[in-house]
PDB file of C-alpha atoms in Angstrom:
ATOM      1  CA  MET V 489     -10.451 -15.670   2.948  1.00  0.00           C
ATOM      2  CA  GLY V 490      -8.802 -18.881   1.780  1.00  0.00           C
ATOM      3  CA  VAL V 491      -5.481 -17.146   1.201  1.00  0.00           C
ATOM      4  CA  ALA V 492      -5.374 -15.735   4.723  1.00  0.00           C
ATOM      5  CA  LYS V 493      -6.245 -19.098   6.279  1.00  0.00           C
ATOM      6  CA  ASN V 494      -4.819 -21.734   3.944  1.00  0.00           C
ATOM      7  CA  GLN V 495      -1.510 -20.012   3.199  1.00  0.00           C
ATOM      8  CA  ARG V 496      -1.041 -18.495   6.635  1.00  0.00           C
ATOM      9  CA  GLU V 497       2.100 -20.450   7.530  1.00  0.00           C
ATOM     10  CA  LYS V 498       3.595 -19.853   4.105  1.00  0.00           C
ATOM     11  CA  ILE V 499       3.078 -16.113   4.527  1.00  0.00           C
ATOM     12  CA  LEU V 500       4.419 -16.091   8.079  1.00  0.00           C
ATOM     13  CA  ALA V 501       7.513 -18.031   7.014  1.00  0.00           C
ATOM     14  CA  GLY V 502       8.783 -14.834   5.399  1.00  0.00           C
ATOM     15  CA  VAL V 503       8.355 -12.742   8.552  1.00  0.00           C
ATOM     16  CA  PRO V 504      11.307 -12.287  10.962  1.00  0.00           C
ATOM     17  CA  ALA V 505      10.715 -13.861  14.380  1.00  0.00           C
ATOM     18  CA  ASP V 506      10.555 -10.532  16.221  1.00  0.00           C
ATOM     19  CA  ARG V 507       7.672  -9.383  13.986  1.00  0.00           C
ATOM     20  CA  ARG V 508       5.770 -12.655  13.721  1.00  0.00           C
ATOM     21  CA  ALA V 509       3.248 -11.949  16.502  1.00  0.00           C
ATOM     22  CA  TYR V 510       2.376  -8.608  14.901  1.00  0.00           C
ATOM     23  CA  ALA V 511       1.965 -10.229  11.466  1.00  0.00           C
ATOM     24  CA  GLU V 512      -0.263 -12.926  12.976  1.00  0.00           C
ATOM     25  CA  GLU V 513      -2.502 -10.251  14.496  1.00  0.00           C
ATOM     26  CA  GLN V 514      -2.808  -8.517  11.120  1.00  0.00           C
ATOM     27  CA  LEU V 515      -3.694 -11.784   9.362  1.00  0.00           C
ATOM     28  CA  ASP V 516      -6.354 -12.480  12.002  1.00  0.00           C
ATOM     29  CA  VAL V 517      -7.883  -9.090  11.264  1.00  0.00           C
ATOM     30  CA  VAL V 518      -7.812  -9.822   7.519  1.00  0.00           C
ATOM     31  CA  ALA V 519      -9.476 -13.225   7.939  1.00  0.00           C
ATOM     32  CA  ASP V 520     -12.215 -11.769  10.139  1.00  0.00           C
ATOM     33  CA  GLY V 521     -12.678  -8.801   7.828  1.00  0.00           C
ATOM     34  CA  LEU V 522     -13.071 -10.973   4.744  1.00  0.00           C
ATOM     35  CA  SER V 523     -15.875 -12.865   6.474  1.00  0.00           C
ATOM     36  CA  ARG V 524     -17.625  -9.567   7.229  1.00  0.00           C
ATOM     37  CA  LEU V 525     -16.956  -8.359   3.690  1.00  0.00           C
ATOM     38  CA  ASN V 526     -18.953 -11.220   2.189  1.00  0.00           C
ATOM     39  CA  ALA V 527     -21.908 -10.320   4.411  1.00  0.00           C
ATOM     40  CA  LEU V 528     -21.728  -6.649   3.417  1.00  0.00           C
ATOM     41  CA  ILE V 529     -21.603  -7.571  -0.268  1.00  0.00           C
ATOM     42  CA  ALA V 530     -24.717  -9.708   0.202  1.00  0.00           C
ATOM     43  CA  GLU V 531     -26.408  -6.725   1.865  1.00  0.00           C
ATOM     44  CA  ARG V 532     -25.355  -4.476  -1.061  1.00  0.00           C
ATOM     45  CA  SER V 533     -23.832  -1.990   1.393  1.00  0.00           C
ATOM     46  CA  ALA V 534     -21.530  -0.320  -1.140  1.00  0.00           C
ATOM     47  CA  GLU V 535     -20.091   2.376   1.143  1.00  0.00           C
ATOM     48  CA  LYS V 536     -19.381  -0.091   3.943  1.00  0.00           C
ATOM     49  CA  VAL V 537     -17.788  -2.514   1.465  1.00  0.00           C
ATOM     50  CA  VAL V 538     -15.398   0.161   0.173  1.00  0.00           C
ATOM     51  CA  ALA V 539     -14.513   1.298   3.705  1.00  0.00           C
ATOM     52  CA  LEU V 540     -13.777  -2.261   4.839  1.00  0.00           C
ATOM     53  CA  GLN V 541     -11.754  -3.001   1.696  1.00  0.00           C
ATOM     54  CA  ARG V 542      -9.556   0.021   2.368  1.00  0.00           C
ATOM     55  CA  SER V 543      -9.077  -1.032   5.976  1.00  0.00           C
ATOM     56  CA  LEU V 544      -8.107  -4.581   4.987  1.00  0.00           C
ATOM     57  CA  LEU V 545      -5.641  -3.296   2.409  1.00  0.00           C
ATOM     58  CA  ARG V 546      -3.886  -1.419   5.218  1.00  0.00           C
ATOM     59  CA  ASN V 547      -3.674  -4.655   7.230  1.00  0.00           C
ATOM     60  CA  ILE V 548      -2.259  -6.522   4.235  1.00  0.00           C
ATOM     61  CA  GLY V 549       0.258  -3.714   3.741  1.00  0.00           C
ATOM     62  CA  ASN V 550       1.273  -4.068   7.383  1.00  0.00           C
ATOM     63  CA  VAL V 551       2.014  -7.762   6.826  1.00  0.00           C
ATOM     64  CA  GLU V 552       4.040  -6.955   3.712  1.00  0.00           C
ATOM     65  CA  GLN V 553       6.044  -4.358   5.611  1.00  0.00           C
ATOM     66  CA  ALA V 554       6.714  -6.820   8.437  1.00  0.00           C
ATOM     67  CA  MET V 555       8.326  -9.144   5.872  1.00  0.00           C
ATOM     68  CA  VAL V 556      10.825  -6.557   4.663  1.00  0.00           C
ATOM     69  CA  VAL V 557      14.356  -6.899   6.040  1.00  0.00           C
ATOM     70  CA  GLY V 558      16.523  -3.888   5.254  1.00  0.00           C
ATOM     71  CA  PHE V 559      15.830  -1.526   2.369  1.00  0.00           C
ATOM     72  CA  PRO V 560      15.464  -3.165  -1.066  1.00  0.00           C
ATOM     73  CA  PHE V 561      17.809  -0.852  -3.019  1.00  0.00           C
ATOM     74  CA  GLU V 562      20.416   1.879  -2.615  1.00  0.00           C
ATOM     75  CA  VAL V 563      19.247   5.452  -3.077  1.00  0.00           C
ATOM     76  CA  PRO V 564      21.823   7.277  -5.270  1.00  0.00           C
ATOM     77  CA  ALA V 565      24.481   9.047  -3.198  1.00  0.00           C
ATOM     78  CA  GLU V 566      23.731  12.358  -4.919  1.00  0.00           C
ATOM     79  CA  TYR V 567      20.454  12.495  -2.985  1.00  0.00           C
ATOM     80  CA  ALA V 568      22.038  11.881   0.422  1.00  0.00           C
ATOM     81  CA  ASP V 569      21.319  15.503   1.337  1.00  0.00           C
ATOM     82  CA  LYS V 570      17.565  14.867   1.097  1.00  0.00           C
ATOM     83  CA  PRO V 571      15.237  13.439   3.754  1.00  0.00           C
ATOM     84  CA  LEU V 572      14.494   9.802   2.859  1.00  0.00           C
ATOM     85  CA  LEU V 573      11.580   7.619   3.913  1.00  0.00           C
ATOM     86  CA  LYS V 574      12.896   4.061   4.144  1.00  0.00           C
ATOM     87  CA  GLY V 575       9.603   2.309   4.718  1.00  0.00           C
ATOM     88  CA  ARG V 576       6.006   3.470   5.023  1.00  0.00           C
ATOM     89  CA  ALA V 577       4.375   6.191   7.088  1.00  0.00           C
ATOM     90  CA  THR V 578       0.801   7.225   7.784  1.00  0.00           C
ATOM     91  CA  VAL V 579      -0.228  10.869   7.648  1.00  0.00           C
ATOM     92  CA  GLU V 580      -3.539  12.262   8.862  1.00  0.00           C
ATOM     93  CA  MET V 581      -4.776  15.587   7.557  1.00  0.00           C
ATOM     94  CA  THR V 582      -7.696  17.695   8.767  1.00  0.00           C
ATOM     95  CA  ILE V 583      -9.227  19.919   6.087  1.00  0.00           C
ATOM     96  CA  ARG V 584     -11.874  22.634   6.211  1.00  0.00           C
ATOM     97  CA  LYS V 585     -13.859  24.546   3.621  1.00  0.00           C
ATOM     98  CA  ALA V 586     -13.781  28.343   3.522  1.00  0.00           C
ATOM     99  CA  GLY V 587     -17.062  29.672   4.895  1.00  0.00           C
ATOM    100  CA  GLU V 588     -19.141  26.506   4.575  1.00  0.00           C
ATOM    101  CA  ASP V 589     -19.280  22.859   5.545  1.00  0.00           C
ATOM    102  CA  PHE V 590     -18.632  19.718   3.533  1.00  0.00           C
ATOM    103  CA  ASP V 591     -21.846  18.224   2.159  1.00  0.00           C
ATOM    104  CA  ILE V 592     -21.111  14.614   1.240  1.00  0.00           C
ATOM    105  CA  MET V 593     -24.233  12.997  -0.218  1.00  0.00           C
ATOM    106  CA  GLY V 594     -26.446  14.899   2.210  1.00  0.00           C
ATOM    107  CA  THR V 595     -24.263  14.383   5.283  1.00  0.00           C
ATOM    108  CA  ILE V 596     -22.762  17.591   6.688  1.00  0.00           C
ATOM    109  CA  TYR V 597     -19.195  17.661   8.027  1.00  0.00           C
ATOM    110  CA  LYS V 598     -17.586  20.660   9.724  1.00  0.00           C
ATOM    111  CA  GLU V 599     -14.185  19.244   8.799  1.00  0.00           C
ATOM    112  CA  GLY V 600     -12.888  16.504   6.567  1.00  0.00           C
ATOM    113  CA  LYS V 601     -10.271  14.010   7.623  1.00  0.00           C
ATOM    114  CA  LEU V 602      -7.873  12.289   5.236  1.00  0.00           C
ATOM    115  CA  THR V 603      -5.694   9.306   6.085  1.00  0.00           C
ATOM    116  CA  MET V 604      -2.771   8.723   3.720  1.00  0.00           C
ATOM    117  CA  VAL V 605      -0.262   5.906   3.482  1.00  0.00           C
ATOM    118  CA  ILE V 606       3.073   7.272   2.251  1.00  0.00           C
ATOM    119  CA  ASP V 607       5.195   4.720   0.385  1.00  0.00           C
ATOM    120  CA  GLY V 608       8.924   5.117   0.877  1.00  0.00           C
ATOM    121  CA  TYR V 609       9.649   1.659  -0.498  1.00  0.00           C
ATOM    122  CA  ASN V 610       8.785   2.837  -4.002  1.00  0.00           C
ATOM    123  CA  ALA V 611       9.570   6.565  -3.726  1.00  0.00           C
ATOM    124  CA  PRO V 612      11.978   7.170  -0.813  1.00  0.00           C
ATOM    125  CA  VAL V 613      13.123  10.654  -1.860  1.00  0.00           C
ATOM    126  CA  THR V 614       9.676  12.015  -2.704  1.00  0.00           C
ATOM    127  CA  ALA V 615       8.029  10.397   0.311  1.00  0.00           C
ATOM    128  CA  GLY V 616      10.830  11.549   2.613  1.00  0.00           C
ATOM    129  CA  ASN V 617      10.484  15.120   1.418  1.00  0.00           C
ATOM    130  CA  PHE V 618       6.744  15.107   2.134  1.00  0.00           C
ATOM    131  CA  VAL V 619       6.936  13.420   5.538  1.00  0.00           C
ATOM    132  CA  ASP V 620       9.696  15.805   6.617  1.00  0.00           C
ATOM    133  CA  LEU V 621       7.569  18.804   5.619  1.00  0.00           C
ATOM    134  CA  VAL V 622       4.543  17.369   7.427  1.00  0.00           C
ATOM    135  CA  GLN V 623       6.634  16.829  10.550  1.00  0.00           C
ATOM    136  CA  ARG V 624       7.883  20.429  10.340  1.00  0.00           C
ATOM    137  CA  GLY V 625       4.276  21.680  10.252  1.00  0.00           C
ATOM    138  CA  PHE V 626       4.681  23.173   6.780  1.00  0.00           C
ATOM    139  CA  TYR V 627       1.202  22.182   5.589  1.00  0.00           C
ATOM    140  CA  ASN V 628      -0.621  23.399   8.716  1.00  0.00           C
ATOM    141  CA  ASN V 629      -2.949  26.290   7.775  1.00  0.00           C
ATOM    142  CA  ASP V 630      -2.039  25.850   4.109  1.00  0.00           C
ATOM    143  CA  THR V 631      -4.642  26.514   1.402  1.00  0.00           C
ATOM    144  CA  VAL V 632      -5.646  24.810  -1.830  1.00  0.00           C
ATOM    145  CA  VAL V 633      -4.074  26.534  -4.844  1.00  0.00           C
ATOM    146  CA  ARG V 634      -5.612  24.383  -7.575  1.00  0.00           C
ATOM    147  CA  SER V 635      -8.822  22.379  -7.815  1.00  0.00           C
ATOM    148  CA  ASP V 636     -10.019  21.751 -11.348  1.00  0.00           C
ATOM    149  CA  GLY V 637     -11.877  18.440 -11.250  1.00  0.00           C
ATOM    150  CA  PHE V 638      -8.687  16.640 -12.217  1.00  0.00           C
ATOM    151  CA  VAL V 639      -6.322  17.360  -9.326  1.00  0.00           C
ATOM    152  CA  VAL V 640      -6.355  19.169  -5.968  1.00  0.00           C
ATOM    153  CA  GLN V 641      -3.043  20.870  -5.169  1.00  0.00           C
ATOM    154  CA  ILE V 642      -1.552  22.300  -1.968  1.00  0.00           C
ATOM    155  CA  GLY V 643       1.858  23.331  -0.639  1.00  0.00           C
ATOM    156  CA  ARG V 644       2.760  26.514  -2.512  1.00  0.00           C
ATOM    157  CA  PRO V 645       5.401  28.351  -0.433  1.00  0.00           C
ATOM    158  CA  ASN V 646       5.444  32.117  -0.126  1.00  0.00           C
ATOM    159  CA  THR V 647       8.522  32.565  -2.312  1.00  0.00           C
ATOM    160  CA  LYS V 648       8.976  34.214  -5.697  1.00  0.00           C
ATOM    161  CA  ASP V 649       9.911  31.002  -7.509  1.00  0.00           C
ATOM    162  CA  GLU V 650       7.520  28.837  -5.452  1.00  0.00           C
ATOM    163  CA  LEU V 651      10.313  26.678  -4.028  1.00  0.00           C
ATOM    164  CA  TYR V 652      10.506  25.671  -0.375  1.00  0.00           C
ATOM    165  CA  VAL V 653      13.391  27.200   1.585  1.00  0.00           C
ATOM    166  CA  ASP V 654      14.785  24.960   4.322  1.00  0.00           C
ATOM    167  CA  PRO V 655      14.928  27.103   7.490  1.00  0.00           C
ATOM    168  CA  ASP V 656      17.823  24.992   8.814  1.00  0.00           C
ATOM    169  CA  THR V 657      20.083  25.737   5.853  1.00  0.00           C
ATOM    170  CA  GLY V 658      18.532  28.771   4.193  1.00  0.00           C
ATOM    171  CA  LEU V 659      18.716  26.864   0.900  1.00  0.00           C
ATOM    172  CA  LYS V 660      15.970  26.165  -1.606  1.00  0.00           C
ATOM    173  CA  ARG V 661      14.940  22.523  -1.601  1.00  0.00           C
ATOM    174  CA  THR V 662      14.182  20.711  -4.835  1.00  0.00           C
ATOM    175  CA  ILE V 663      13.916  16.985  -5.416  1.00  0.00           C
ATOM    176  CA  PRO V 664      14.330  14.900  -8.553  1.00  0.00           C
ATOM    177  CA  LEU V 665      11.533  13.204 -10.430  1.00  0.00           C
ATOM    178  CA  GLU V 666      11.374   9.670  -9.008  1.00  0.00           C
ATOM    179  CA  VAL V 667       9.454   6.995 -10.940  1.00  0.00           C
ATOM    180  CA  PHE V 668       9.585   3.257 -10.263  1.00  0.00           C
ATOM    181  CA  ALA V 669       8.798   1.155 -13.354  1.00  0.00           C
ATOM    182  CA  LYS V 670       7.083  -2.123 -12.584  1.00  0.00           C
ATOM    183  CA  ASN V 671       9.852  -4.499 -13.651  1.00  0.00           C
ATOM    184  CA  ASP V 672      12.787  -2.402 -12.436  1.00  0.00           C
ATOM    185  CA  LYS V 673      14.770  -3.019  -9.250  1.00  0.00           C
ATOM    186  CA  ALA V 674      15.029   0.668  -8.306  1.00  0.00           C
ATOM    187  CA  PRO V 675      13.410   3.975  -9.298  1.00  0.00           C
ATOM    188  CA  THR V 676      14.463   6.027 -12.292  1.00  0.00           C
ATOM    189  CA  TYR V 677      15.592   9.528 -11.295  1.00  0.00           C
ATOM    190  CA  GLY V 678      15.516  12.785 -13.220  1.00  0.00           C
ATOM    191  CA  LEU V 679      13.657  11.483 -16.280  1.00  0.00           C
ATOM    192  CA  THR V 680      10.101  10.664 -17.200  1.00  0.00           C
ATOM    193  CA  LEU V 681       9.732   7.104 -18.437  1.00  0.00           C
ATOM    194  CA  GLU V 682       8.883   8.538 -21.843  1.00  0.00           C
ATOM    195  CA  ASP V 683      12.148  10.507 -21.926  1.00  0.00           C
ATOM    196  CA  ASP V 684      13.879   7.304 -20.839  1.00  0.00           C
ATOM    197  CA  GLY V 685      12.515   5.592 -23.951  1.00  0.00           C
ATOM    198  CA  ARG V 686       9.991   3.551 -21.968  1.00  0.00           C
ATOM    199  CA  GLY V 687       6.748   5.434 -22.265  1.00  0.00           C
ATOM    200  CA  TYR V 688       4.958   2.090 -22.519  1.00  0.00           C
ATOM    201  CA  ALA V 689       6.172   0.859 -19.104  1.00  0.00           C
ATOM    202  CA  ALA V 690       3.731   0.420 -16.232  1.00  0.00           C
ATOM    203  CA  THR V 691       4.640   1.861 -12.842  1.00  0.00           C
ATOM    204  CA  LYS V 692       4.635   0.188  -9.439  1.00  0.00           C
ATOM    205  CA  LEU V 693       2.462   2.989  -8.081  1.00  0.00           C
ATOM    206  CA  PRO V 694      -0.135   3.864 -10.751  1.00  0.00           C
ATOM    207  CA  PHE V 695      -2.626   6.716 -10.884  1.00  0.00           C
ATOM    208  CA  SER V 696      -5.482   4.236 -10.744  1.00  0.00           C
ATOM    209  CA  VAL V 697      -7.580   5.304  -7.749  1.00  0.00           C
ATOM    210  CA  ASN V 698      -9.132   8.438  -6.344  1.00  0.00           C
ATOM    211  CA  GLY V 699      -6.755  10.159  -3.938  1.00  0.00           C
ATOM    212  CA  ALA V 700      -3.449   9.054  -5.431  1.00  0.00           C
ATOM    213  CA  LEU V 701      -0.887  11.503  -3.973  1.00  0.00           C
ATOM    214  CA  ALA V 702       1.905  12.861  -6.170  1.00  0.00           C
ATOM    215  CA  GLN V 703       4.641  15.483  -6.331  1.00  0.00           C
ATOM    216  CA  ALA V 704       3.847  18.622  -8.309  1.00  0.00           C
ATOM    217  CA  ARG V 705       6.562  20.112 -10.528  1.00  0.00           C
ATOM    218  CA  ASN V 706       7.138  22.369 -13.501  1.00  0.00           C
ATOM    219  CA  GLU V 707       5.566  20.584 -16.454  1.00  0.00           C
ATOM    220  CA  PHE V 708       8.689  20.896 -18.604  1.00  0.00           C
ATOM    221  CA  GLU V 709      11.383  20.461 -15.926  1.00  0.00           C
ATOM    222  CA  ALA V 710      11.567  17.063 -14.262  1.00  0.00           C
ATOM    223  CA  ASN V 711      13.638  18.021 -11.230  1.00  0.00           C
ATOM    224  CA  THR V 712      11.637  20.976  -9.920  1.00  0.00           C
ATOM    225  CA  GLY V 713       9.591  19.218  -7.230  1.00  0.00           C
ATOM    226  CA  SER V 714       9.665  21.029  -3.890  1.00  0.00           C
ATOM    227  CA  SER V 715       6.774  21.365  -1.431  1.00  0.00           C
ATOM    228  CA  GLN V 716       3.727  21.327  -3.702  1.00  0.00           C
ATOM    229  CA  VAL V 717       1.802  18.063  -3.953  1.00  0.00           C
ATOM    230  CA  PHE V 718      -1.480  17.058  -5.542  1.00  0.00           C
ATOM    231  CA  TRP V 719      -4.211  14.472  -5.195  1.00  0.00           C
ATOM    232  CA  PHE V 720      -5.476  12.832  -8.364  1.00  0.00           C
ATOM    233  CA  LEU V 721      -9.266  12.812  -8.774  1.00  0.00           C
ATOM    234  CA  PHE V 722      -9.963   9.509 -10.454  1.00  0.00           C
ATOM    235  CA  GLU V 723     -12.731   9.330 -13.055  1.00  0.00           C
ATOM    236  CA  PRO V 724     -13.128   5.811 -14.517  1.00  0.00           C
ATOM    237  CA  ASP V 725     -14.629   7.151 -17.747  1.00  0.00           C
ATOM    238  CA  LEU V 726     -11.601   9.399 -18.359  1.00  0.00           C
ATOM    239  CA  THR V 727      -8.845   7.085 -17.158  1.00  0.00           C
ATOM    240  CA  PRO V 728      -8.020   4.011 -19.291  1.00  0.00           C
ATOM    241  CA  ALA V 729      -7.625   0.777 -17.362  1.00  0.00           C
ATOM    242  CA  GLY V 730      -3.996   0.343 -16.310  1.00  0.00           C
ATOM    243  CA  ARG V 731      -2.719   3.478 -18.021  1.00  0.00           C
ATOM    244  CA  ASN V 732      -3.141   7.261 -18.086  1.00  0.00           C
ATOM    245  CA  LEU V 733      -1.155  10.358 -18.969  1.00  0.00           C
ATOM    246  CA  LEU V 734       0.306  10.818 -15.474  1.00  0.00           C
ATOM    247  CA  ASP V 735       1.900   7.394 -15.008  1.00  0.00           C
ATOM    248  CA  GLY V 736       5.649   7.673 -15.531  1.00  0.00           C
ATOM    249  CA  ARG V 737       5.525  11.465 -15.759  1.00  0.00           C
ATOM    250  CA  TYR V 738       4.875  12.425 -12.145  1.00  0.00           C
ATOM    251  CA  ALA V 739       6.177  10.906  -8.918  1.00  0.00           C
ATOM    252  CA  LEU V 740       3.353   9.156  -7.093  1.00  0.00           C
ATOM    253  CA  PHE V 741       4.282   8.411  -3.483  1.00  0.00           C
ATOM    254  CA  GLY V 742       1.115   7.538  -1.585  1.00  0.00           C
ATOM    255  CA  TYR V 743      -2.623   7.024  -1.504  1.00  0.00           C
ATOM    256  CA  VAL V 744      -5.537   8.332   0.536  1.00  0.00           C
ATOM    257  CA  THR V 745      -6.846   5.263   2.346  1.00  0.00           C
ATOM    258  CA  ASP V 746      -9.718   6.983   4.133  1.00  0.00           C
ATOM    259  CA  GLY V 747     -11.632  10.193   3.428  1.00  0.00           C
ATOM    260  CA  ASP V 748     -10.948  10.487  -0.310  1.00  0.00           C
ATOM    261  CA  TYR V 749     -14.622  11.415  -0.840  1.00  0.00           C
ATOM    262  CA  PHE V 750     -13.844  14.868   0.616  1.00  0.00           C
ATOM    263  CA  LEU V 751     -11.391  15.714  -2.156  1.00  0.00           C
ATOM    264  CA  LYS V 752     -13.882  16.607  -4.903  1.00  0.00           C
ATOM    265  CA  SER V 753     -15.385  19.226  -2.571  1.00  0.00           C
ATOM    266  CA  PHE V 754     -11.970  20.606  -1.570  1.00  0.00           C
ATOM    267  CA  GLY V 755     -11.667  23.844  -3.558  1.00  0.00           C
ATOM    268  CA  VAL V 756      -9.277  26.745  -4.094  1.00  0.00           C
ATOM    269  CA  GLY V 757      -8.943  28.745  -0.877  1.00  0.00           C
ATOM    270  CA  ASP V 758     -10.065  25.873   1.349  1.00  0.00           C
ATOM    271  CA  GLN V 759      -7.716  25.079   4.202  1.00  0.00           C
ATOM    272  CA  VAL V 760      -5.513  22.331   5.554  1.00  0.00           C
ATOM    273  CA  VAL V 761      -6.043  22.786   9.291  1.00  0.00           C
ATOM    274  CA  GLU V 762      -3.388  20.305  10.356  1.00  0.00           C
ATOM    275  CA  ALA V 763      -1.239  17.515   8.946  1.00  0.00           C
ATOM    276  CA  LYS V 764       0.579  15.082  11.215  1.00  0.00           C
ATOM    277  CA  VAL V 765       2.573  11.864  10.980  1.00  0.00           C
ATOM    278  CA  VAL V 766       0.765   9.254  13.087  1.00  0.00           C
ATOM    279  CA  ASP V 767       2.819   6.189  12.216  1.00  0.00           C
ATOM    280  CA  GLY V 768       6.158   5.332  10.620  1.00  0.00           C
ATOM    281  CA  LEU V 769       8.122   8.429  11.617  1.00  0.00           C
ATOM    282  CA  GLU V 770      10.967   6.122  12.636  1.00  0.00           C
ATOM    283  CA  ASN V 771      11.407   5.356   8.916  1.00  0.00           C
ATOM    284  CA  LEU V 772      12.306   8.975   8.124  1.00  0.00           C
ATOM    285  CA  VAL V 773      16.068   9.331   7.670  1.00  0.00           C
ATOM    286  CA  LEU V 774      17.298  12.915   7.794  1.00  0.00           C
ATOM    287  CA  PRO V 775      20.504  14.065   6.052  1.00  0.00           C
ATOM    288  CA  GLY V 776      23.603  13.041   7.968  1.00  0.00           C
ATOM    289  CA  LYS V 777      21.787  10.364   9.950  1.00  0.00           C
ATOM    290  CA  GLN V 778      21.648   6.618   9.378  1.00  0.00           C
ATOM    291  CA  ALA V 779      18.500   4.513   9.411  1.00  0.00           C
ATOM    292  CA  SER V 780      18.217   2.436  12.558  1.00  0.00           C
TER     293      SER V 780
END
């Protein structure tokens, strides 16, 4: 709470004038939320604490985004034919089980709802590909193709080689592996960090929480990402602090910020009813168009 109050002016100094009022509103929400958080911790309300923490992280992310002027790096020209997300977007997804309801700790849900923040600042190509497909309605009525206690995967197209075909061009769409090492100034493309001789390097977006969202690909071919994506099911006992086998090998481009508890019950054959972009669509730059 001290940071939000005591360093308020220092934080706001980095926000452009036309976004200052918005940033102030977000900081007010954070300050109020931190006060409520202390009360919930005292009450030992674990579920409410986690829910409020997630909400406050979104507010903090909004302040960070308000501070950004322009895009922090140039995406390589060879990927100019791909949709790019130059900023963040929020995607909401409604999911449903096949023939039964979700039972989450004794509470029954007809449908599950996921809220995801998609991070184009750290993975513009991967995030842009996903947001474009969401906007096209590709994931509506899709089904889960893998659910093994480790990941939940969706997005398999009905094509022989399992690659998405762009209806506008008739061409198969693939995207490169895109991994942003923590101390780099731009992502590494087309190589795992291990293949780049930096298997030790931490990533800006780590597989460290339940519901981390990443691009699926052929295990032995880095640049075969298309429309399939997966959520990581985090297990603290199986995932070393600060490091796991997925970091640097798969392109992580977002996180579930609400509803991640549905994922472990989301099995093969279960359905994505609808996916929609609810915020940040203006950050999607389509091929041949310039960001505003």
